[in-house]
JSON list of C-alpha atoms in Angstrom, two decimals:
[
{"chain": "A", "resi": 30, "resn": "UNK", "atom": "CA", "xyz": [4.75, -11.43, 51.21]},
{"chain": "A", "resi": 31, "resn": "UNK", "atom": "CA", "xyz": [7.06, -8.95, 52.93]},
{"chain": "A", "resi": 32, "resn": "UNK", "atom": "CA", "xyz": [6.81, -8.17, 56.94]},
{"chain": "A", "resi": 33, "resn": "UNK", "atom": "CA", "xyz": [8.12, -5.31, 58.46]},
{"chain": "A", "resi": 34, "resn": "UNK", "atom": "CA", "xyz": [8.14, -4.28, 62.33]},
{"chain": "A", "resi": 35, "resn": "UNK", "atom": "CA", "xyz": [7.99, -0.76, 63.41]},
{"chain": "A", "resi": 36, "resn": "UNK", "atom": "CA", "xyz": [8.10, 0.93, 67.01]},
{"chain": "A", "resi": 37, "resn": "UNK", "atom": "CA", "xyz": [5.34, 3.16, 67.40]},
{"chain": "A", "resi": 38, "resn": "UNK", "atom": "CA", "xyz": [4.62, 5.21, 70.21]},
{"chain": "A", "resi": 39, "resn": "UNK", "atom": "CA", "xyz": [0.96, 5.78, 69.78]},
{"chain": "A", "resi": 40, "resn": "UNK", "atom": "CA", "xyz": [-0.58, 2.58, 67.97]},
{"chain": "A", "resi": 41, "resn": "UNK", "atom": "CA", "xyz": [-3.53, 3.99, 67.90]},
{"chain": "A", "resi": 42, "resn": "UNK", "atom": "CA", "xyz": [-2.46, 7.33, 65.75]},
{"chain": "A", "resi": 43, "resn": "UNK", "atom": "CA", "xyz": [0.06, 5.74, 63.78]},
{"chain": "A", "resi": 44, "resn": "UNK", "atom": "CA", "xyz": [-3.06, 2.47, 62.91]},
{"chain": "A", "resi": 45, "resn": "UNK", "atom": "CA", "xyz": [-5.20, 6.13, 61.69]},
{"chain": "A", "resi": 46, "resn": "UNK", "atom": "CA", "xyz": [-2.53, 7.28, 59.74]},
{"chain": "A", "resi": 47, "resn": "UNK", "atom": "CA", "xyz": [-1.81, 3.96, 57.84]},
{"chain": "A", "resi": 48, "resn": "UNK", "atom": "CA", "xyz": [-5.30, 3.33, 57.13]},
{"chain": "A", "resi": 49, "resn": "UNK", "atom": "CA", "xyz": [-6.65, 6.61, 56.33]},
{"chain": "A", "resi": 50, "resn": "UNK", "atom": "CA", "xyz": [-3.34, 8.27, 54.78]},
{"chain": "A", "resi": 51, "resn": "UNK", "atom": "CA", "xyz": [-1.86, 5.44, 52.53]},
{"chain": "A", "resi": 52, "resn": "UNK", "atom": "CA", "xyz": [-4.97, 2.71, 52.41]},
{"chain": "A", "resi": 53, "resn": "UNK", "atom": "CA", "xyz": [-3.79, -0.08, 54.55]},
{"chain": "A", "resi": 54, "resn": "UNK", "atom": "CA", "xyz": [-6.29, -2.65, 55.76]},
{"chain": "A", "resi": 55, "resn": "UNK", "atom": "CA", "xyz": [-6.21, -2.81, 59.45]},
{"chain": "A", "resi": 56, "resn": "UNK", "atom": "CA", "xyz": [-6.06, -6.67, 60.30]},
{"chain": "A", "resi": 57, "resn": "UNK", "atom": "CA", "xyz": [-5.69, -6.78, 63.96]},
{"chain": "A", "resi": 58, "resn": "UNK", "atom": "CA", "xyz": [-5.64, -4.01, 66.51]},
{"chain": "A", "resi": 59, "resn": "UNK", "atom": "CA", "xyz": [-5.02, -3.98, 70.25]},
{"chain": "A", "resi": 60, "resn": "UNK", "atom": "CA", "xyz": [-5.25, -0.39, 70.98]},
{"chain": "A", "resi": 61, "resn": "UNK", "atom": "CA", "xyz": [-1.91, 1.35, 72.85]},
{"chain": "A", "resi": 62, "resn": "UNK", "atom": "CA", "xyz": [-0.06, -2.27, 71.93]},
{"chain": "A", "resi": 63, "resn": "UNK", "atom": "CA", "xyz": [0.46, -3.84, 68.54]},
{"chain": "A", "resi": 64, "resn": "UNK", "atom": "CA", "xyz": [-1.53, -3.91, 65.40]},
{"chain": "A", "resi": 65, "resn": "UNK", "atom": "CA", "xyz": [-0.69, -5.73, 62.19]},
{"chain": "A", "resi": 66, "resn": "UNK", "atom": "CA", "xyz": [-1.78, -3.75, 58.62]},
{"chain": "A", "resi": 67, "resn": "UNK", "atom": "CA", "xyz": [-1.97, -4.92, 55.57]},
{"chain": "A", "resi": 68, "resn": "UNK", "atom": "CA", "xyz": [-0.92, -3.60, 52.01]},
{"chain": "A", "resi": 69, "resn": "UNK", "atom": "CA", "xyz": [-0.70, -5.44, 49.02]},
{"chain": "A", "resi": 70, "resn": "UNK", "atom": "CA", "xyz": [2.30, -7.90, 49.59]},
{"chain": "A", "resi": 71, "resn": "UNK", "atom": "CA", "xyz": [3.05, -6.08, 52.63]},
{"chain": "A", "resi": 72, "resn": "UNK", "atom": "CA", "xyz": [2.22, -6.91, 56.38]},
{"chain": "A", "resi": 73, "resn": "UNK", "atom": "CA", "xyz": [3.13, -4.17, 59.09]},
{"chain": "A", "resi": 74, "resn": "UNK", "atom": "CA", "xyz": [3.75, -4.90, 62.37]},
{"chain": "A", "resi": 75, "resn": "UNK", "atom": "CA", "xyz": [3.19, -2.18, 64.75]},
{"chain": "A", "resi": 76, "resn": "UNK", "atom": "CA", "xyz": [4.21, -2.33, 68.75]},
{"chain": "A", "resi": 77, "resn": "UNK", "atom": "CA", "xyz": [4.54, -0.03, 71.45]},
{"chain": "A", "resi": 78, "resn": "UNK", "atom": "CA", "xyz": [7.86, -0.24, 72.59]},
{"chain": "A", "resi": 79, "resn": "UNK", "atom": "CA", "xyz": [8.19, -3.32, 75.31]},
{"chain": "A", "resi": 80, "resn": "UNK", "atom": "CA", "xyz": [5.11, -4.57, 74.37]},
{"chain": "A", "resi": 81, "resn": "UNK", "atom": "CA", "xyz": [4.83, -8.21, 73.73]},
{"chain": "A", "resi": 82, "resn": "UNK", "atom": "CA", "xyz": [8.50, -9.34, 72.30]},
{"chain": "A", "resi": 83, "resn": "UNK", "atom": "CA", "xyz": [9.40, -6.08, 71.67]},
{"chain": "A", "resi": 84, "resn": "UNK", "atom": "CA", "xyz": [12.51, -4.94, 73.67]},
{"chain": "A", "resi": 85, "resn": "UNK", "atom": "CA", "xyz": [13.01, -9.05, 74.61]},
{"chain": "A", "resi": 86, "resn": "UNK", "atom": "CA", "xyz": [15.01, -9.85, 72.14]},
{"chain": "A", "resi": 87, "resn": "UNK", "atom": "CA", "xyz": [17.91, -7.50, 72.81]},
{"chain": "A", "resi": 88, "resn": "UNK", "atom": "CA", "xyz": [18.14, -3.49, 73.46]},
{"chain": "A", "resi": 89, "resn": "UNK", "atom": "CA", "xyz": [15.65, -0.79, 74.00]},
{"chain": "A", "resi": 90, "resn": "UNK", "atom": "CA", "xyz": [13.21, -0.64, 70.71]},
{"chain": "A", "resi": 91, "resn": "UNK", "atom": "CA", "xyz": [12.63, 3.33, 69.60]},
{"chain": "A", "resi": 92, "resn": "UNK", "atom": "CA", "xyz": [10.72, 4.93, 66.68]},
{"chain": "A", "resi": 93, "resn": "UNK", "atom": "CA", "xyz": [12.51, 6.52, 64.06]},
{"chain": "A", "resi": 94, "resn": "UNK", "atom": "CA", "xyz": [15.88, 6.03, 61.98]},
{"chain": "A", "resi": 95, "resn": "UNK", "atom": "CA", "xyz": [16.43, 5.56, 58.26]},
{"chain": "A", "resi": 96, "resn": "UNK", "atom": "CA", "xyz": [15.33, 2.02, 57.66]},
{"chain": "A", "resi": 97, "resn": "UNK", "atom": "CA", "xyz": [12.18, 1.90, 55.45]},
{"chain": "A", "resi": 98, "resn": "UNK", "atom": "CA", "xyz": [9.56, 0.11, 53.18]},
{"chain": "A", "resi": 99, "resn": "UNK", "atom": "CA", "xyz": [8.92, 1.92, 50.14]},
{"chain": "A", "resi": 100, "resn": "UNK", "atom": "CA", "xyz": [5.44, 2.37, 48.17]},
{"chain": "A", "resi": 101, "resn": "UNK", "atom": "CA", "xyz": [5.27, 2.77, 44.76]},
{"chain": "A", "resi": 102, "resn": "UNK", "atom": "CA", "xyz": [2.67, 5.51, 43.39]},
{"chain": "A", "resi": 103, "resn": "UNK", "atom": "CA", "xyz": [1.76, 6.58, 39.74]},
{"chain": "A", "resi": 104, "resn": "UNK", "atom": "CA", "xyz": [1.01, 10.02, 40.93]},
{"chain": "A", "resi": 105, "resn": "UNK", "atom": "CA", "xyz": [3.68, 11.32, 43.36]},
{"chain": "A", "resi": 106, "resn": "UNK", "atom": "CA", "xyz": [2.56, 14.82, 43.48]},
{"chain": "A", "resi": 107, "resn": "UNK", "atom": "CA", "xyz": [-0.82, 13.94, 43.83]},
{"chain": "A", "resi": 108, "resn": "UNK", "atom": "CA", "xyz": [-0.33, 12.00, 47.16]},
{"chain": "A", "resi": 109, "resn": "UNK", "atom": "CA", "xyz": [2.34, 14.40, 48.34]},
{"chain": "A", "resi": 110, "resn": "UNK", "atom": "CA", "xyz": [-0.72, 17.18, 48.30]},
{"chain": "A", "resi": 111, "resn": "UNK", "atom": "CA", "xyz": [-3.25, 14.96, 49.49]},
{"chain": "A", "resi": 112, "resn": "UNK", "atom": "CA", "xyz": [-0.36, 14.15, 52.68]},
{"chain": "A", "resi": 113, "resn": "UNK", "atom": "CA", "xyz": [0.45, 17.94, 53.03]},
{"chain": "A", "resi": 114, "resn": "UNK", "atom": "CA", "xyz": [-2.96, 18.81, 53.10]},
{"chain": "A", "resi": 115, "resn": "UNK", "atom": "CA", "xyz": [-3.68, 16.14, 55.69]},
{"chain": "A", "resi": 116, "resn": "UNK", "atom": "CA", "xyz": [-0.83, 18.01, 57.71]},
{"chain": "A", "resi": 117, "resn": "UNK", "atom": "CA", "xyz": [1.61, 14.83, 57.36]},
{"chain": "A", "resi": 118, "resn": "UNK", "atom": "CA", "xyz": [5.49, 15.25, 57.87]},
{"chain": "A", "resi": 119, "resn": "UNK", "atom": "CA", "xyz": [7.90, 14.54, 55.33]},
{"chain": "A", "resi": 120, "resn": "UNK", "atom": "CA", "xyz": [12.01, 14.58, 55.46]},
{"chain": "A", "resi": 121, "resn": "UNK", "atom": "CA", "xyz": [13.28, 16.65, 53.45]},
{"chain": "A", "resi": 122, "resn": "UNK", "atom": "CA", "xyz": [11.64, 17.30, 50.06]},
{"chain": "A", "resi": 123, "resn": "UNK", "atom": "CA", "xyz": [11.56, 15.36, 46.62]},
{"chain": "A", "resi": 124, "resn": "UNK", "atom": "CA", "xyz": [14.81, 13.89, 46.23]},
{"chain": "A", "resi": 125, "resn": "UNK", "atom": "CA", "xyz": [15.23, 12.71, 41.61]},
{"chain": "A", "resi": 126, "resn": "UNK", "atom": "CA", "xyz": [17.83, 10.28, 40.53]},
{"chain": "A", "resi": 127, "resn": "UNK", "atom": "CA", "xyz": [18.74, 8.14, 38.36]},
{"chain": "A", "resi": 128, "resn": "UNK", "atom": "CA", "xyz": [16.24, 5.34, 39.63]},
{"chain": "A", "resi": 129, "resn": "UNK", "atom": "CA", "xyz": [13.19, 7.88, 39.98]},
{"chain": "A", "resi": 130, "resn": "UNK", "atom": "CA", "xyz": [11.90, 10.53, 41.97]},
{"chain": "A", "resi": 131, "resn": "UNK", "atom": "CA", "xyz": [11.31, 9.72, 46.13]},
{"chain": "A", "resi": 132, "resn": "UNK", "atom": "CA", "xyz": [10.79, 11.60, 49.34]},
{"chain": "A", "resi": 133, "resn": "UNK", "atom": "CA", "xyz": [10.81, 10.22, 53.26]},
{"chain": "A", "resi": 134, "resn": "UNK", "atom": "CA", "xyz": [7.18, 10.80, 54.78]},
{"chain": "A", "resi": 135, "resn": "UNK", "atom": "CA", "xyz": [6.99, 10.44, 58.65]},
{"chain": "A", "resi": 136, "resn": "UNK", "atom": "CA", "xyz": [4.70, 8.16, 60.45]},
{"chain": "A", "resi": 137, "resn": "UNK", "atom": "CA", "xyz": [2.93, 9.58, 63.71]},
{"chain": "A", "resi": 138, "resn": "UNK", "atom": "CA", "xyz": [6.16, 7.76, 65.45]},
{"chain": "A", "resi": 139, "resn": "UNK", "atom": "CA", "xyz": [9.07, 9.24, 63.25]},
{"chain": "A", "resi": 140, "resn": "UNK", "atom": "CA", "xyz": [9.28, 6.20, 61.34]},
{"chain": "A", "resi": 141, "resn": "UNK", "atom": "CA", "xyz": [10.01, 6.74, 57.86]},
{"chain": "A", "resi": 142, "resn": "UNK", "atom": "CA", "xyz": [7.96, 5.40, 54.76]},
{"chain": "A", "resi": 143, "resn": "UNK", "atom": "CA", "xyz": [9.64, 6.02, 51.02]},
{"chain": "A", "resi": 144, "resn": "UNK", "atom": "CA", "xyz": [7.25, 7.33, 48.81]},
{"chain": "A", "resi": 145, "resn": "UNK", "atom": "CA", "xyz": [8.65, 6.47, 45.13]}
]
């Protein structure tokens, strides 16, 4: 199993956006702090920034960047549509290579999930 740790600045919006937009299970909210979502083989960490650890353990934690978790879909189109018609934000637009097709979809933070 794979953990990753995001910044969010609304929790709450960004634990409705998981959930409703890409199917995570919500495993443990504390509303406006930290919740922890699963996905398959994936755990995600959300905290408001200085909550708990966050911001202890060096420098001043902020949404955003490039880093990123990818999810594999059989049907990108389809749940580009479904996003765009749920008024989500993506960078940029479909991006093909060699490896496949992708594009960066914004969380209610600015952090940045790979759709593949």
């Amino acid at each position: 199993m794979a953990s990753v740790r995001y910044i969010a600045t609304n929790i709450d919006e960004c634990v409705d956006f998981y959930r409703d937009r890409l199917h995570f299970a919500v495993e443990k909210h504390n509303p406006g702090k930290f919740a922890k979502l699963l996905l398959d083989d994936l755990q995600l960490f959300l905290n408001a920034p200085g909550a708990g650890s966050a911001g202890k353990a060096g420098g001043n934690p902020h949404p955003g960047g490039w880093n990123r978790f990818m999810i594999i879909t059989a049907d990108l189109d389809r749940l580009i549509a479904d996003l765009r018609r749920a008024g989500a934000t993506f960078r940029g637009d479909v991006a093909e290579a060699g490896s496949g097709r992708q594009i960066l979809l914004q969380d209610p933070s600015g952090n940045v999930v790979e759709l593949f």
